[in-house]
Amino acid sequence: MTEAILLVGGRGTRLRPLTVRTPKPMVPAAGVPFLTHQLARARAAGVEHIVLATSYLAEVFEPYFGDGSSLGLHLEYVTEDEPLGTGGAIRNVASRLRSGPDDPVLIFNGDILTGLDIPALVAVHESTGADVSLHLTRVEDPRAFGLVPTDTTGRVTAFLEKPQSPEEIVTDQINAGAYVFRRSVIDTIPAGRPVSVERETFPELLATGAHLQGMVDSTYWLDLGTPQAFVRGSADLVLGRAPSPAVPGRCGDRLVLPSATVAPDAKLTGGTVVGEGARIGEGARITGSTILAGAVVEPGAVVTDSFVGAGARIGERTVLTGTVIGDGAVVGPDNELREGVRVWCDAQLPAATLRFSSDQ
């Protein structure tokens, strides 16, 4: 297997305001756009040619990655005029593939952070003669996911929508968002209209007797669909819990990019990332958070499990916990923002305006 399709067209609405100006795969995680980690892991698995299926803010990708040569890859870009869903996006880029009809093609989503053993998935695909092989992972609570039961040989037997009752939870295995397709199967997906692989392609393949093989790989897996998950994923990359050859530095408690400045008595822990040109003031305490390029955290601020956008400013003694601050926003001194708060890009919150506790 030497080529892949990477689905990066989603609007990332659950991540807003992180995705107001930046497509989800380009939001920085551990110091580089998240997409960089996926490309690097694919290259490490032997992939040489990747077609990016783009849509939302499609113009951002190619200026950053170019032809992919800096990563040892050959990248191509195909833009959907209208969103086509997962299956439609795969079919829309099929003409750019070079593989023969029986060759394996890796397909993966642009919002999943995983430690998947890609060569192992390809080996399962080839040894079983499958038409499509799926990465499956086990979760404690599968109610938010589609279930994928398999028989004793790992062959997929059904695709079940999100269970609504305990009786419907027949397995803890879910679709983890990475697949190996036989090249000829891609050509059977209808062209020119939206298609979901989960709701249409896979069930129809099963109904016609195709061989769909599941491989359970329970290494690190995280859907980066929410700001809280994205912050956690970035921290896990820095801490070394999630594997990636693209982290720009040694794994540890913190990652400070070269042009950032951090006061000597500031404390950075829990996989915190400080981006290029960012400034961290005296006595600031930052835990498990991402501070993007050019942002400023003023003296005495406390930032925990939060995301501070590019060029944003966090005032003195302000406390952020589980919050998202959009690019260019200003949160004045002596504010307290708690779990779930999102401050939009370029918004300005005056000093001592919002608190979740007494000011004593």
mmCIF file of C-alpha atoms in Angstrom:
data_model
loop_
_atom_site.group_PDB
_atom_site.id
_atom_site.type_symbol
_atom_site.label_atom_id
_atom_site.label_comp_id
_atom_site.label_asym_id
_atom_site.label_seq_id
_atom_site.Cartn_x
_atom_site.Cartn_y
_atom_site.Cartn_z
ATOM 1 C CA MET A 1 0.000 0.000 0.000
ATOM 2 C CA THR A 2 1.553 3.270 -1.126
ATOM 3 C CA GLU A 3 -1.331 5.701 -1.463
ATOM 4 C CA ALA A 4 -4.114 7.152 0.622
ATOM 5 C CA ILE A 5 -7.095 9.484 0.662
ATOM 6 C CA LEU A 6 -7.355 11.933 3.540
ATOM 7 C CA LEU A 7 -10.795 13.444 4.200
ATOM 8 C CA VAL A 8 -10.317 17.043 5.316
ATOM 9 C CA GLY A 9 -13.447 18.790 4.046
ATOM 10 C CA GLY A 10 -15.496 19.084 7.248
ATOM 11 C CA ARG A 11 -16.622 22.482 8.549
ATOM 12 C CA GLY A 12 -15.712 21.694 12.158
ATOM 13 C CA THR A 13 -18.802 23.439 13.509
ATOM 14 C CA ARG A 14 -18.474 21.815 16.944
ATOM 15 C CA LEU A 15 -15.007 23.366 17.264
ATOM 16 C CA ARG A 16 -16.015 26.953 16.633
ATOM 17 C CA PRO A 17 -14.535 29.534 17.171
ATOM 18 C CA LEU A 18 -11.335 27.531 16.539
ATOM 19 C CA THR A 19 -12.544 26.850 13.007
ATOM 20 C CA VAL A 20 -13.946 30.276 12.096
ATOM 21 C CA ARG A 21 -10.759 31.180 10.231
ATOM 22 C CA THR A 22 -8.987 27.826 10.102
ATOM 23 C CA PRO A 23 -10.188 24.458 8.766
ATOM 24 C CA LYS A 24 -10.261 21.829 11.479
ATOM 25 C CA PRO A 25 -7.272 19.781 10.224
ATOM 26 C CA MET A 26 -5.147 22.945 10.185
ATOM 27 C CA VAL A 27 -5.825 23.931 13.814
ATOM 28 C CA PRO A 28 -2.478 23.555 15.626
ATOM 29 C CA ALA A 29 -1.940 20.561 17.896
ATOM 30 C CA ALA A 30 1.406 20.173 19.671
ATOM 31 C CA GLY A 31 2.896 23.067 17.740
ATOM 32 C CA VAL A 32 1.951 22.146 14.152
ATOM 33 C CA PRO A 33 -1.315 21.846 12.194
ATOM 34 C CA PHE A 34 -3.043 18.650 13.271
ATOM 35 C CA LEU A 35 -2.930 17.408 9.676
ATOM 36 C CA THR A 36 0.877 17.309 9.900
ATOM 37 C CA HIS A 37 0.704 14.506 12.451
ATOM 38 C CA GLN A 38 -1.546 12.423 10.219
ATOM 39 C CA LEU A 39 0.607 12.939 7.140
ATOM 40 C CA ALA A 40 3.758 12.049 9.066
ATOM 41 C CA ARG A 41 2.249 8.848 10.458
ATOM 42 C CA ALA A 42 1.042 7.802 7.010
ATOM 43 C CA ARG A 43 4.509 8.403 5.580
ATOM 44 C CA ALA A 44 6.066 6.359 8.376
ATOM 45 C CA ALA A 45 3.750 3.495 7.379
ATOM 46 C CA GLY A 46 5.038 3.543 3.800
ATOM 47 C CA VAL A 47 2.456 5.764 2.113
ATOM 48 C CA GLU A 48 3.950 7.902 -0.661
ATOM 49 C CA HIS A 49 0.979 9.487 -2.455
ATOM 50 C CA ILE A 50 -1.924 11.159 -0.626
ATOM 51 C CA VAL A 51 -4.960 12.854 -2.163
ATOM 52 C CA LEU A 52 -6.558 15.423 0.146
ATOM 53 C CA ALA A 53 -10.324 15.729 -0.250
ATOM 54 C CA THR A 54 -10.928 19.372 0.695
ATOM 55 C CA SER A 55 -13.985 21.612 0.892
ATOM 56 C CA TYR A 56 -14.259 24.162 3.738
ATOM 57 C CA LEU A 57 -11.504 26.807 3.501
ATOM 58 C CA ALA A 58 -9.850 24.598 0.897
ATOM 59 C CA GLU A 59 -7.474 27.371 -0.142
ATOM 60 C CA VAL A 60 -5.517 27.038 3.118
ATOM 61 C CA PHE A 61 -4.009 23.580 2.605
ATOM 62 C CA GLU A 62 -1.821 23.782 -0.495
ATOM 63 C CA PRO A 63 0.023 27.015 0.419
ATOM 64 C CA TYR A 64 1.116 25.365 3.656
ATOM 65 C CA PHE A 65 2.004 21.814 2.523
ATOM 66 C CA GLY A 66 2.729 22.395 -1.167
ATOM 67 C CA ASP A 67 3.492 19.216 -3.064
ATOM 68 C CA GLY A 68 4.342 17.394 0.175
ATOM 69 C CA SER A 69 8.014 16.936 -0.656
ATOM 70 C CA SER A 70 9.101 18.399 2.684
ATOM 71 C CA LEU A 71 7.367 15.443 4.335
ATOM 72 C CA GLY A 72 8.634 12.907 1.825
ATOM 73 C CA LEU A 73 5.187 12.690 0.202
ATOM 74 C CA HIS A 74 3.478 13.542 -3.045
ATOM 75 C CA LEU A 75 0.286 15.455 -2.197
ATOM 76 C CA GLU A 76 -2.617 16.304 -4.474
ATOM 77 C CA TYR A 77 -5.671 18.399 -3.636
ATOM 78 C CA VAL A 78 -9.258 17.961 -4.837
ATOM 79 C CA THR A 79 -11.918 20.468 -3.755
ATOM 80 C CA GLU A 80 -15.623 19.678 -3.483
ATOM 81 C CA ASP A 81 -17.873 22.464 -4.734
ATOM 82 C CA GLU A 82 -20.661 21.109 -2.533
ATOM 83 C CA PRO A 83 -20.170 18.831 0.495
ATOM 84 C CA LEU A 84 -20.402 15.202 -0.604
ATOM 85 C CA GLY A 85 -20.155 13.287 2.688
ATOM 86 C CA THR A 86 -17.501 10.686 3.422
ATOM 87 C CA GLY A 87 -18.368 8.306 0.593
ATOM 88 C CA GLY A 88 -18.956 11.066 -1.935
ATOM 89 C CA ALA A 89 -15.627 12.671 -1.071
ATOM 90 C CA ILE A 90 -13.802 9.356 -1.552
ATOM 91 C CA ARG A 91 -15.438 8.820 -4.945
ATOM 92 C CA ASN A 92 -14.763 12.431 -5.968
ATOM 93 C CA VAL A 93 -10.980 11.975 -5.775
ATOM 94 C CA ALA A 94 -10.829 8.463 -7.263
ATOM 95 C CA SER A 95 -9.519 9.684 -10.616
ATOM 96 C CA ARG A 96 -6.301 10.857 -8.919
ATOM 97 C CA LEU A 97 -5.424 7.389 -7.633
ATOM 98 C CA ARG A 98 -2.747 5.355 -9.380
ATOM 99 C CA SER A 99 -3.433 1.965 -7.789
ATOM 100 C CA GLY A 100 -4.543 -1.095 -9.708
ATOM 101 C CA PRO A 101 -8.045 -2.558 -9.195
ATOM 102 C CA ASP A 102 -6.972 -4.993 -6.464
ATOM 103 C CA ASP A 103 -4.493 -2.711 -4.716
ATOM 104 C CA PRO A 104 -5.183 -1.440 -1.177
ATOM 105 C CA VAL A 105 -5.896 2.256 -0.608
ATOM 106 C CA LEU A 106 -5.757 3.743 2.907
ATOM 107 C CA ILE A 107 -8.564 6.174 3.770
ATOM 108 C CA PHE A 108 -8.654 8.181 6.967
ATOM 109 C CA ASN A 109 -10.460 11.133 8.520
ATOM 110 C CA GLY A 110 -8.897 14.484 9.268
ATOM 111 C CA ASP A 111 -10.187 14.719 12.826
ATOM 112 C CA ILE A 112 -9.060 11.473 14.471
ATOM 113 C CA LEU A 113 -5.932 11.255 16.618
ATOM 114 C CA THR A 114 -4.901 7.633 16.787
ATOM 115 C CA GLY A 115 -2.020 5.299 17.419
ATOM 116 C CA LEU A 116 -3.378 2.823 14.863
ATOM 117 C CA ASP A 117 -0.853 0.295 13.551
ATOM 118 C CA ILE A 118 -1.434 1.085 9.872
ATOM 119 C CA PRO A 119 0.761 -1.744 8.484
ATOM 120 C CA ALA A 120 -1.150 -4.216 10.677
ATOM 121 C CA LEU A 121 -4.474 -3.038 9.209
ATOM 122 C CA VAL A 122 -3.087 -3.467 5.688
ATOM 123 C CA ALA A 123 -1.773 -6.935 6.587
ATOM 124 C CA VAL A 124 -5.213 -7.985 7.874
ATOM 125 C CA HIS A 125 -6.790 -6.630 4.690
ATOM 126 C CA GLU A 126 -4.460 -8.616 2.464
ATOM 127 C CA SER A 127 -4.435 -11.844 4.474
ATOM 128 C CA THR A 128 -8.239 -12.021 4.632
ATOM 129 C CA GLY A 129 -8.866 -10.956 1.030
ATOM 130 C CA ALA A 130 -11.303 -8.313 2.220
ATOM 131 C CA ASP A 131 -12.975 -5.767 -0.011
ATOM 132 C CA VAL A 132 -12.832 -3.191 2.796
ATOM 133 C CA SER A 133 -11.064 -3.412 6.139
ATOM 134 C CA LEU A 134 -12.004 -1.162 9.038
ATOM 135 C CA HIS A 135 -10.135 -0.006 12.093
ATOM 136 C CA LEU A 136 -12.383 -0.708 15.080
ATOM 137 C CA THR A 137 -11.819 0.430 18.624
ATOM 138 C CA ARG A 138 -13.553 -0.426 21.885
ATOM 139 C CA VAL A 139 -15.163 2.268 24.046
ATOM 140 C CA GLU A 140 -16.669 2.104 27.513
ATOM 141 C CA ASP A 141 -19.852 3.900 26.485
ATOM 142 C CA PRO A 142 -20.737 3.225 22.837
ATOM 143 C CA ARG A 143 -24.090 5.056 22.884
ATOM 144 C CA ALA A 144 -22.680 8.058 20.992
ATOM 145 C CA PHE A 145 -21.274 5.898 18.197
ATOM 146 C CA GLY A 146 -22.334 3.513 15.470
ATOM 147 C CA LEU A 147 -21.665 -0.092 16.501
ATOM 148 C CA VAL A 148 -19.778 -2.597 14.329
ATOM 149 C CA PRO A 149 -20.252 -6.205 15.485
ATOM 150 C CA THR A 150 -18.012 -8.903 14.009
ATOM 151 C CA ASP A 151 -17.954 -12.698 14.018
ATOM 152 C CA THR A 152 -15.216 -14.845 15.552
ATOM 153 C CA THR A 153 -12.973 -14.300 12.519
ATOM 154 C CA GLY A 154 -13.322 -10.507 12.639
ATOM 155 C CA ARG A 155 -15.648 -10.330 9.649
ATOM 156 C CA VAL A 156 -18.147 -7.471 9.977
ATOM 157 C CA THR A 157 -21.744 -8.685 10.368
ATOM 158 C CA ALA A 158 -23.680 -5.409 10.650
ATOM 159 C CA PHE A 159 -23.557 -1.640 10.991
ATOM 160 C CA LEU A 160 -25.833 -0.424 13.760
ATOM 161 C CA GLU A 161 -26.870 3.156 14.347
ATOM 162 C CA LYS A 162 -26.314 4.797 17.731
ATOM 163 C CA PRO A 163 -28.055 2.515 20.266
ATOM 164 C CA GLN A 164 -31.043 4.012 22.058
ATOM 165 C CA SER A 165 -31.507 1.350 24.752
ATOM 166 C CA PRO A 166 -29.260 -1.070 26.688
ATOM 167 C CA GLU A 167 -30.690 -3.995 24.679
ATOM 168 C CA GLU A 168 -29.327 -2.450 21.480
ATOM 169 C CA ILE A 169 -25.736 -2.371 22.771
ATOM 170 C CA VAL A 170 -24.613 -5.687 21.294
ATOM 171 C CA THR A 171 -20.903 -4.777 21.155
ATOM 172 C CA ASP A 172 -18.465 -2.176 22.418
ATOM 173 C CA GLN A 173 -16.742 -2.027 19.016
ATOM 174 C CA ILE A 174 -17.115 1.180 17.036
ATOM 175 C CA ASN A 175 -15.966 2.470 13.666
ATOM 176 C CA ALA A 176 -12.705 4.311 14.388
ATOM 177 C CA GLY A 177 -12.574 6.181 11.071
ATOM 178 C CA ALA A 178 -9.716 4.543 9.164
ATOM 179 C CA TYR A 179 -10.200 2.071 6.326
ATOM 180 C CA VAL A 180 -8.365 0.107 3.678
ATOM 181 C CA PHE A 181 -10.403 -0.182 0.451
ATOM 182 C CA ARG A 182 -9.761 -2.459 -2.464
ATOM 183 C CA ARG A 183 -9.268 0.108 -5.240
ATOM 184 C CA SER A 184 -12.078 -1.308 -7.400
ATOM 185 C CA VAL A 185 -14.603 -0.904 -4.549
ATOM 186 C CA ILE A 186 -14.104 2.866 -4.572
ATOM 187 C CA ASP A 187 -15.384 2.976 -8.157
ATOM 188 C CA THR A 188 -18.696 1.408 -7.071
ATOM 189 C CA ILE A 189 -19.575 4.445 -4.914
ATOM 190 C CA PRO A 190 -22.093 6.673 -6.745
ATOM 191 C CA ALA A 191 -20.466 9.783 -8.216
ATOM 192 C CA GLY A 192 -21.639 13.364 -8.078
ATOM 193 C CA ARG A 193 -23.901 13.217 -5.025
ATOM 194 C CA PRO A 194 -23.550 13.063 -1.235
ATOM 195 C CA VAL A 195 -22.845 9.556 0.071
ATOM 196 C CA SER A 196 -22.157 8.363 3.626
ATOM 197 C CA VAL A 197 -19.883 5.340 3.890
ATOM 198 C CA GLU A 198 -21.310 4.545 7.322
ATOM 199 C CA ARG A 199 -25.015 4.754 6.388
ATOM 200 C CA GLU A 200 -24.961 3.799 2.715
ATOM 201 C CA THR A 201 -21.738 2.346 1.308
ATOM 202 C CA PHE A 202 -20.868 -0.163 4.033
ATOM 203 C CA PRO A 203 -24.435 -1.484 4.599
ATOM 204 C CA GLU A 204 -24.945 -1.887 0.848
ATOM 205 C CA LEU A 205 -21.648 -3.726 0.484
ATOM 206 C CA LEU A 206 -22.705 -6.118 3.260
ATOM 207 C CA ALA A 207 -26.091 -6.640 1.636
ATOM 208 C CA THR A 208 -24.444 -7.651 -1.641
ATOM 209 C CA GLY A 209 -22.132 -10.155 0.049
ATOM 210 C CA ALA A 210 -18.924 -8.143 0.027
ATOM 211 C CA HIS A 211 -16.239 -9.027 2.577
ATOM 212 C CA LEU A 212 -15.806 -6.316 5.201
ATOM 213 C CA GLN A 213 -13.153 -7.119 7.775
ATOM 214 C CA GLY A 214 -12.744 -5.470 11.147
ATOM 215 C CA MET A 215 -9.480 -5.103 13.047
ATOM 216 C CA VAL A 216 -9.717 -4.088 16.670
ATOM 217 C CA ASP A 217 -6.794 -1.889 17.638
ATOM 218 C CA SER A 218 -7.214 -0.468 21.123
ATOM 219 C CA THR A 219 -4.192 1.806 21.150
ATOM 220 C CA TYR A 220 -4.670 5.548 21.617
ATOM 221 C CA TRP A 221 -7.810 6.887 19.883
ATOM 222 C CA LEU A 222 -9.522 10.265 20.221
ATOM 223 C CA ASP A 223 -12.159 12.017 18.131
ATOM 224 C CA LEU A 224 -11.104 15.684 18.095
ATOM 225 C CA GLY A 225 -14.608 16.951 17.423
ATOM 226 C CA THR A 226 -14.935 19.246 20.450
ATOM 227 C CA PRO A 227 -12.637 21.958 21.824
ATOM 228 C CA GLN A 228 -12.119 19.974 25.019
ATOM 229 C CA ALA A 229 -11.051 16.912 23.031
ATOM 230 C CA PHE A 230 -8.757 18.979 20.810
ATOM 231 C CA VAL A 231 -6.990 20.520 23.809
ATOM 232 C CA ARG A 232 -6.612 17.091 25.372
ATOM 233 C CA GLY A 233 -5.264 15.604 22.144
ATOM 234 C CA SER A 234 -2.641 18.322 21.805
ATOM 235 C CA ALA A 235 -1.544 17.813 25.407
ATOM 236 C CA ASP A 236 -1.372 14.037 24.914
ATOM 237 C CA LEU A 237 0.888 14.521 21.880
ATOM 238 C CA VAL A 238 3.237 16.687 23.926
ATOM 239 C CA LEU A 239 3.191 14.272 26.855
ATOM 240 C CA GLY A 240 3.942 11.345 24.537
ATOM 241 C CA ARG A 241 0.684 9.535 25.256
ATOM 242 C CA ALA A 242 -0.355 9.869 21.609
ATOM 243 C CA PRO A 243 2.340 8.879 19.089
ATOM 244 C CA SER A 244 3.497 11.210 16.322
ATOM 245 C CA PRO A 245 6.811 11.721 14.548
ATOM 246 C CA ALA A 246 5.804 15.317 13.815
ATOM 247 C CA VAL A 247 5.956 16.817 17.326
ATOM 248 C CA PRO A 248 8.557 19.612 16.963
ATOM 249 C CA GLY A 249 10.556 18.826 20.068
ATOM 250 C CA ARG A 250 11.008 16.309 22.840
ATOM 251 C CA CYS A 251 7.953 14.961 24.607
ATOM 252 C CA GLY A 252 7.473 16.258 28.113
ATOM 253 C CA ASP A 253 5.412 18.516 30.341
ATOM 254 C CA ARG A 254 5.632 21.490 27.973
ATOM 255 C CA LEU A 255 6.451 22.465 24.425
ATOM 256 C CA VAL A 256 7.657 26.041 23.895
ATOM 257 C CA LEU A 257 8.315 26.967 20.276
ATOM 258 C CA PRO A 258 11.546 28.849 19.559
ATOM 259 C CA SER A 259 10.383 32.469 19.295
ATOM 260 C CA ALA A 260 8.033 32.343 22.298
ATOM 261 C CA THR A 261 9.029 34.029 25.559
ATOM 262 C CA VAL A 262 8.177 32.637 28.972
ATOM 263 C CA ALA A 263 8.863 34.437 32.248
ATOM 264 C CA PRO A 264 11.320 32.522 34.453
ATOM 265 C CA ASP A 265 8.781 32.031 37.236
ATOM 266 C CA ALA A 266 5.862 31.042 34.987
ATOM 267 C CA LYS A 267 4.799 27.418 35.397
ATOM 268 C CA LEU A 268 3.867 25.339 32.346
ATOM 269 C CA THR A 269 2.704 21.747 32.915
ATOM 270 C CA GLY A 270 0.427 18.989 31.643
ATOM 271 C CA GLY A 271 1.458 19.071 27.992
ATOM 272 C CA THR A 272 1.042 22.819 27.534
ATOM 273 C CA VAL A 273 2.040 24.279 24.155
ATOM 274 C CA VAL A 274 3.229 27.875 23.670
ATOM 275 C CA GLY A 275 3.258 28.916 20.025
ATOM 276 C CA GLU A 276 5.639 31.067 18.011
ATOM 277 C CA GLY A 277 5.906 34.637 19.257
ATOM 278 C CA ALA A 278 3.583 34.073 22.207
ATOM 279 C CA ARG A 279 4.432 35.670 25.564
ATOM 280 C CA ILE A 280 3.796 34.263 29.026
ATOM 281 C CA GLY A 281 4.040 36.745 31.903
ATOM 282 C CA GLU A 282 5.465 36.538 35.397
ATOM 283 C CA GLY A 283 3.782 34.115 37.747
ATOM 284 C CA ALA A 284 1.385 32.768 35.149
ATOM 285 C CA ARG A 285 0.330 29.143 35.607
ATOM 286 C CA ILE A 286 -0.705 27.167 32.530
ATOM 287 C CA THR A 287 -1.753 23.515 32.661
ATOM 288 C CA GLY A 288 -2.710 21.221 29.775
ATOM 289 C CA SER A 289 -3.452 24.151 27.470
ATOM 290 C CA THR A 290 -2.640 25.415 23.994
ATOM 291 C CA ILE A 291 -1.453 29.019 23.551
ATOM 292 C CA LEU A 292 -1.264 29.846 19.857
ATOM 293 C CA ALA A 293 1.168 32.105 17.983
ATOM 294 C CA GLY A 294 1.348 35.711 19.090
ATOM 295 C CA ALA A 295 -0.968 35.289 22.058
ATOM 296 C CA VAL A 296 -0.194 36.988 25.367
ATOM 297 C CA VAL A 297 -0.899 35.586 28.832
ATOM 298 C CA GLU A 298 -0.301 38.414 31.303
ATOM 299 C CA PRO A 299 1.244 38.094 34.788
ATOM 300 C CA GLY A 300 -0.630 36.051 37.359
ATOM 301 C CA ALA A 301 -3.129 34.530 34.931
ATOM 302 C CA VAL A 302 -4.139 30.898 35.470
ATOM 303 C CA VAL A 303 -5.042 28.868 32.385
ATOM 304 C CA THR A 304 -6.167 25.227 32.690
ATOM 305 C CA ASP A 305 -7.298 22.822 29.920
ATOM 306 C CA SER A 306 -8.002 25.762 27.625
ATOM 307 C CA PHE A 307 -7.270 26.941 24.093
ATOM 308 C CA VAL A 308 -6.079 30.522 23.516
ATOM 309 C CA GLY A 309 -6.228 31.565 19.865
ATOM 310 C CA ALA A 310 -3.614 33.338 17.777
ATOM 311 C CA GLY A 311 -3.003 36.924 18.820
ATOM 312 C CA ALA A 312 -5.410 36.731 21.769
ATOM 313 C CA ARG A 313 -4.647 38.391 25.099
ATOM 314 C CA ILE A 314 -5.454 37.098 28.575
ATOM 315 C CA GLY A 315 -5.338 39.779 31.266
ATOM 316 C CA GLU A 316 -3.582 39.763 34.599
ATOM 317 C CA ARG A 317 -5.007 37.439 37.255
ATOM 318 C CA THR A 318 -7.682 36.149 34.878
ATOM 319 C CA VAL A 319 -8.628 32.483 35.387
ATOM 320 C CA LEU A 320 -9.563 30.237 32.456
ATOM 321 C CA THR A 321 -10.697 26.653 33.002
ATOM 322 C CA GLY A 322 -11.901 24.510 30.099
ATOM 323 C CA THR A 323 -12.517 27.511 27.862
ATOM 324 C CA VAL A 324 -11.818 28.537 24.266
ATOM 325 C CA ILE A 325 -10.608 32.018 23.375
ATOM 326 C CA GLY A 326 -10.868 32.860 19.680
ATOM 327 C CA ASP A 327 -8.145 34.446 17.560
ATOM 328 C CA GLY A 328 -7.535 38.094 18.406
ATOM 329 C CA ALA A 329 -9.897 38.153 21.383
ATOM 330 C CA VAL A 330 -9.049 40.137 24.512
ATOM 331 C CA VAL A 331 -10.076 38.954 27.970
ATOM 332 C CA GLY A 332 -9.317 41.753 30.407
ATOM 333 C CA PRO A 333 -7.794 41.378 33.870
ATOM 334 C CA ASP A 334 -9.609 39.748 36.795
ATOM 335 C CA ASN A 335 -12.128 37.712 34.819
ATOM 336 C CA GLU A 336 -13.010 34.108 35.584
ATOM 337 C CA LEU A 337 -14.246 31.874 32.764
ATOM 338 C CA ARG A 338 -15.220 28.293 33.468
ATOM 339 C CA GLU A 339 -15.987 25.069 31.600
ATOM 340 C CA GLY A 340 -17.672 25.413 28.229
ATOM 341 C CA VAL A 341 -17.247 29.164 27.739
ATOM 342 C CA ARG A 342 -16.268 30.204 24.205
ATOM 343 C CA VAL A 343 -15.116 33.744 23.466
ATOM 344 C CA TRP A 344 -15.438 34.579 19.778
ATOM 345 C CA CYS A 345 -12.673 35.887 17.555
ATOM 346 C CA ASP A 346 -11.774 39.549 18.152
ATOM 347 C CA ALA A 347 -14.274 39.875 21.015
ATOM 348 C CA GLN A 348 -13.283 42.086 23.934
ATOM 349 C CA LEU A 349 -14.208 41.339 27.519
ATOM 350 C CA PRO A 350 -13.480 44.282 29.829
ATOM 351 C CA ALA A 351 -11.685 43.891 33.138
ATOM 352 C CA ALA A 352 -13.560 42.207 36.004
ATOM 353 C CA THR A 353 -16.665 41.622 33.877
ATOM 354 C CA LEU A 354 -17.452 37.936 34.306
ATOM 355 C CA ARG A 355 -16.943 35.570 37.221
ATOM 356 C CA PHE A 356 -18.247 32.183 38.284
ATOM 357 C CA SER A 357 -17.385 32.658 41.925
ATOM 358 C CA SER A 358 -17.268 35.424 44.515
ATOM 359 C CA ASP A 359 -14.682 38.146 44.023
ATOM 360 C CA GLN A 360 -13.467 37.610 47.578
#
